[in-house]
CSV table of C-alpha atoms in Angstrom, one decimal:
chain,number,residue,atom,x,y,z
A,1,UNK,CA,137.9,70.2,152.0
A,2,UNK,CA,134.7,68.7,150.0
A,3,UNK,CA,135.5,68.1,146.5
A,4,UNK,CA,132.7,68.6,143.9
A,5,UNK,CA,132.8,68.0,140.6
A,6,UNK,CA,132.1,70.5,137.6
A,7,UNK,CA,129.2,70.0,135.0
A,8,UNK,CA,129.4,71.5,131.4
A,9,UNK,CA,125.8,72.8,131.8
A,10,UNK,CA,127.5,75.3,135.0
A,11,UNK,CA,129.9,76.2,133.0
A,12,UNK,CA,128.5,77.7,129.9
A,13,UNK,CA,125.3,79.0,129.1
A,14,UNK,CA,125.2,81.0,125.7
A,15,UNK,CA,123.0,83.4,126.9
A,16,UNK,CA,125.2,84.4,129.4
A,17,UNK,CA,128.5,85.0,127.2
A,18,UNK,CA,128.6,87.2,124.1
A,19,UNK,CA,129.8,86.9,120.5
A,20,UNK,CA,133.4,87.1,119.5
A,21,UNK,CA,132.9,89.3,116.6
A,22,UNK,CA,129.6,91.0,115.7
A,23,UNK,CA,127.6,93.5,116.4
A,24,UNK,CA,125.8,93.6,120.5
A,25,UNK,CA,122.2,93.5,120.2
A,26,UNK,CA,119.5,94.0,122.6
A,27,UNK,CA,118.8,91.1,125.1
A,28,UNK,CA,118.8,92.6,128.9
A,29,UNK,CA,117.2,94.8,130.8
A,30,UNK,CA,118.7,98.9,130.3
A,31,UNK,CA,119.9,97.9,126.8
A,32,UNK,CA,119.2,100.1,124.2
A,33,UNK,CA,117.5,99.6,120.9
A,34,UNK,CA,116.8,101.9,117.8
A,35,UNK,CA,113.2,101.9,116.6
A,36,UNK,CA,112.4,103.4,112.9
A,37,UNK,CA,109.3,104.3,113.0
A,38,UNK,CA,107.5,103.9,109.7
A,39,UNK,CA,103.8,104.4,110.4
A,40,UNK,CA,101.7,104.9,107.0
A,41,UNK,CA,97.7,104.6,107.4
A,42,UNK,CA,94.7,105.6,106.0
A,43,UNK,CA,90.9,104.9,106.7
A,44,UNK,CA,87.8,105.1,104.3
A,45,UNK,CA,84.1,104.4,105.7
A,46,UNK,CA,80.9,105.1,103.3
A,47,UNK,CA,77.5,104.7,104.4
A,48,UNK,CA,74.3,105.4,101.6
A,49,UNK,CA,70.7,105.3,102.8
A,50,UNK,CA,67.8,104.8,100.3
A,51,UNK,CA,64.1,104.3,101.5
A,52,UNK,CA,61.0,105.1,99.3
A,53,UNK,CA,57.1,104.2,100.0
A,54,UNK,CA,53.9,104.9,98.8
A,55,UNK,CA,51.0,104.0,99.6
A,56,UNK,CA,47.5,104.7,98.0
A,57,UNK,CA,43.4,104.1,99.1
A,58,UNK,CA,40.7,104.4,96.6
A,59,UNK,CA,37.3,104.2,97.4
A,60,UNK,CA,33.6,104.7,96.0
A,61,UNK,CA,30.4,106.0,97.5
A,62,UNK,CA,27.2,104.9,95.0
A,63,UNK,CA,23.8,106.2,96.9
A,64,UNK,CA,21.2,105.8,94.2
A,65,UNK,CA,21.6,107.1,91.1
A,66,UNK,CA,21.7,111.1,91.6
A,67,UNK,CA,23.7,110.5,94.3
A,68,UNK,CA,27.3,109.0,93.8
A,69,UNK,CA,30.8,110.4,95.3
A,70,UNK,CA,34.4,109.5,94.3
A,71,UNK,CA,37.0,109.8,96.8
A,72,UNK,CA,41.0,109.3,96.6
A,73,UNK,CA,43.8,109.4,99.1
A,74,UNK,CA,47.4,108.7,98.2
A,75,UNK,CA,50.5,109.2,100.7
A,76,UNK,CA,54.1,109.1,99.8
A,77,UNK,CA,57.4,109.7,101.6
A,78,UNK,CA,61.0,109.5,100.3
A,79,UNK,CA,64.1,109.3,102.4
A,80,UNK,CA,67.9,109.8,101.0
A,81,UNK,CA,70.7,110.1,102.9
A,82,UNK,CA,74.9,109.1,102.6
A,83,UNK,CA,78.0,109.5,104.5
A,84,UNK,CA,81.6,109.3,103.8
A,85,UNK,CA,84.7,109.7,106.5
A,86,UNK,CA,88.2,109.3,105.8
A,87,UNK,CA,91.3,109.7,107.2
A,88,UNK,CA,94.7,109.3,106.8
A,89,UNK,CA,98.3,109.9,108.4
A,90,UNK,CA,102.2,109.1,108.2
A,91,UNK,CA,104.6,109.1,110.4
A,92,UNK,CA,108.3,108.4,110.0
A,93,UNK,CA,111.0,108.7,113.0
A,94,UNK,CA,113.8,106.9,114.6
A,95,UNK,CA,114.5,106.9,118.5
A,96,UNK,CA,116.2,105.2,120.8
A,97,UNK,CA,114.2,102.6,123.5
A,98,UNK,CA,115.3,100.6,126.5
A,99,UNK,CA,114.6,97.3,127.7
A,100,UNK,CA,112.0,97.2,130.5
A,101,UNK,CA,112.0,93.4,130.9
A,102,UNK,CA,112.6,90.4,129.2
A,103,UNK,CA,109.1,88.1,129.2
A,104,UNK,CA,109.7,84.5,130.0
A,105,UNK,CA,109.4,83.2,126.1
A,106,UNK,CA,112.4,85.7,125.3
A,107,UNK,CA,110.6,88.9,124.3
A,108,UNK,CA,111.8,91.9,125.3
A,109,UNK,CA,109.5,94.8,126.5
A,110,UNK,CA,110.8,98.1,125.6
A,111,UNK,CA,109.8,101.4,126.1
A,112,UNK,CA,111.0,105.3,125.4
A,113,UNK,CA,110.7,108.6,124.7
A,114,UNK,CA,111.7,111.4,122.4
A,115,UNK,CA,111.3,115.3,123.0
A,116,UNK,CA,111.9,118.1,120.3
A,117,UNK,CA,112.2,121.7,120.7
A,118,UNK,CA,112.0,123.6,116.9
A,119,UNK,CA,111.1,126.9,116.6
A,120,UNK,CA,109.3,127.2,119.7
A,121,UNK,CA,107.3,124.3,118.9
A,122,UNK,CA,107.5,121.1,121.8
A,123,UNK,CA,107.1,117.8,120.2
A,124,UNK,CA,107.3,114.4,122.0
A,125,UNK,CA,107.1,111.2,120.5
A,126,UNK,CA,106.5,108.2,122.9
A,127,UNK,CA,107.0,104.3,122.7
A,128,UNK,CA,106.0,101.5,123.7
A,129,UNK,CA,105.4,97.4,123.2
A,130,UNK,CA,107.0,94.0,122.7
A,131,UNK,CA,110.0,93.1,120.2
A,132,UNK,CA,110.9,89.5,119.7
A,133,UNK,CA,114.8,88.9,119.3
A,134,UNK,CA,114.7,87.5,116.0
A,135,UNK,CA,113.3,90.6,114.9
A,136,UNK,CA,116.2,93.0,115.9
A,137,UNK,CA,118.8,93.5,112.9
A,138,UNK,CA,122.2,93.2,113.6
A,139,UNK,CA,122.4,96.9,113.5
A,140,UNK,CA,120.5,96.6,116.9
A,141,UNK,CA,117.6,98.3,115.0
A,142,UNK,CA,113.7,97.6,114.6
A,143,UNK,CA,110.9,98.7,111.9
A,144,UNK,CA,108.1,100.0,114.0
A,145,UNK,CA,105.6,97.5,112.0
A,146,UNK,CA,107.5,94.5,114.0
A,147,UNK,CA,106.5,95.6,117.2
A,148,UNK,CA,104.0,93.6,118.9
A,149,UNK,CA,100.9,95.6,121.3
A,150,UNK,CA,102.6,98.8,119.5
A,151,UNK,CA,101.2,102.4,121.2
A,152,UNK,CA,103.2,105.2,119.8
A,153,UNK,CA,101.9,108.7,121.0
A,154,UNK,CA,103.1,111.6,119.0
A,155,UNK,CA,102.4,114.9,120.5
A,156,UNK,CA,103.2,118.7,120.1
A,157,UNK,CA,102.7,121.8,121.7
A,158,UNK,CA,103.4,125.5,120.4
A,159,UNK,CA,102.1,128.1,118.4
A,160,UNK,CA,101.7,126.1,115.2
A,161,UNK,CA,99.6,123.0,117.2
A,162,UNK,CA,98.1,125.9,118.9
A,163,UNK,CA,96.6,128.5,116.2
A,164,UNK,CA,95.2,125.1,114.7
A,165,UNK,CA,92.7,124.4,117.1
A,166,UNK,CA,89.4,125.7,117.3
A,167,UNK,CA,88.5,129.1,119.1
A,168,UNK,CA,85.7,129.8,121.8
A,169,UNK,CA,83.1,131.1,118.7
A,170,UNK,CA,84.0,128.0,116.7
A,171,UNK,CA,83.5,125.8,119.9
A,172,UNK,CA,80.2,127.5,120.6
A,173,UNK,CA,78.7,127.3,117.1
A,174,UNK,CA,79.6,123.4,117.2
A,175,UNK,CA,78.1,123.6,120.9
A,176,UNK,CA,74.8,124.7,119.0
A,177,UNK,CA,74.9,122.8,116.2
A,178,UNK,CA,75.4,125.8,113.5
């Protein structure tokens, strides 16, 4: 029998062994996380346009003295034009997530997925991106506006998402520009 000899850096690795009193927070792969998702935004673009010119020839014919002629030509153009978009929209949620992987600086990549059913109406609300640990609360819980390469897709289907699109007479009048 060989005998070896035990090192304190074999033995313990905090990573590896969890708190003796606290709360378990996110830090493996499969872990869950809760996500509030606070998303307030709005947009405002304005565009105004302002061109005038004018220009103007004058000129004289003299042939003799019986003879003379007068002529005048003036030409003018005036262009106005101005823009405005906006848009705005708010979201607020909470859903559950799971670790996907844990990046090699610590972060933890989550993603998931939330379906609804109310009244008929299908909504799904999908997430994805990159938390850093010190962000999660020791509630195990994340505000939406920490999460790093954030896409969250909020969709629905149903009568209501339905009867507010467009119909075929709507979609050919755009088509035509009327």
């Amino acid at each position: 029998m060989t005998p070896f000899g035990a090192r304190a850096d074999t033995l313990y690795k905090p990573g590896d062994w969890p708190a003796l009193a606290g709360d378990r927070v996110a830090t493996a792969t499969g872990d869950t996380l809760t996500v509030i998702v606070y998303e307030n935004a709005s947009a405002q673009n304005a565009a105004q346009n302002d061109s005038r010119r004018r220009s103007d020839v004058d000129g004289q014919i003299v042939a003799g003295s019986a003879f003379s002629e007068r002529g005048q030509l003036g030409l003018g153009g005036a262009f106005e034009s101005g823009g405005q978009t906006g848009r705005s929209g708010r979201m607020v949620a909470q859903l559950s997530v799971t670790v996907e992987e844990v990046l090699p600086n610590g972060d933890l990549r989550i993603a998931g997925r939330q379906s609804l059913k109310i009244n008929g109406e299908n909504t799904v609300i999908r997430l994805r991106g990159r938390v850093r640990r010190v962000d999660i609360s020791p509630a195990n819980a994340i505000i939406s506006s920490r999460i790093a390469d954030a896409e969250i897709d909020y969709d629905g289907k149903g009568f209501v998402s339905s009867s507010a699109r467009p119909g075929i007479l709507a979609k050919i009048f755009n088509f035509l520009g009327l």
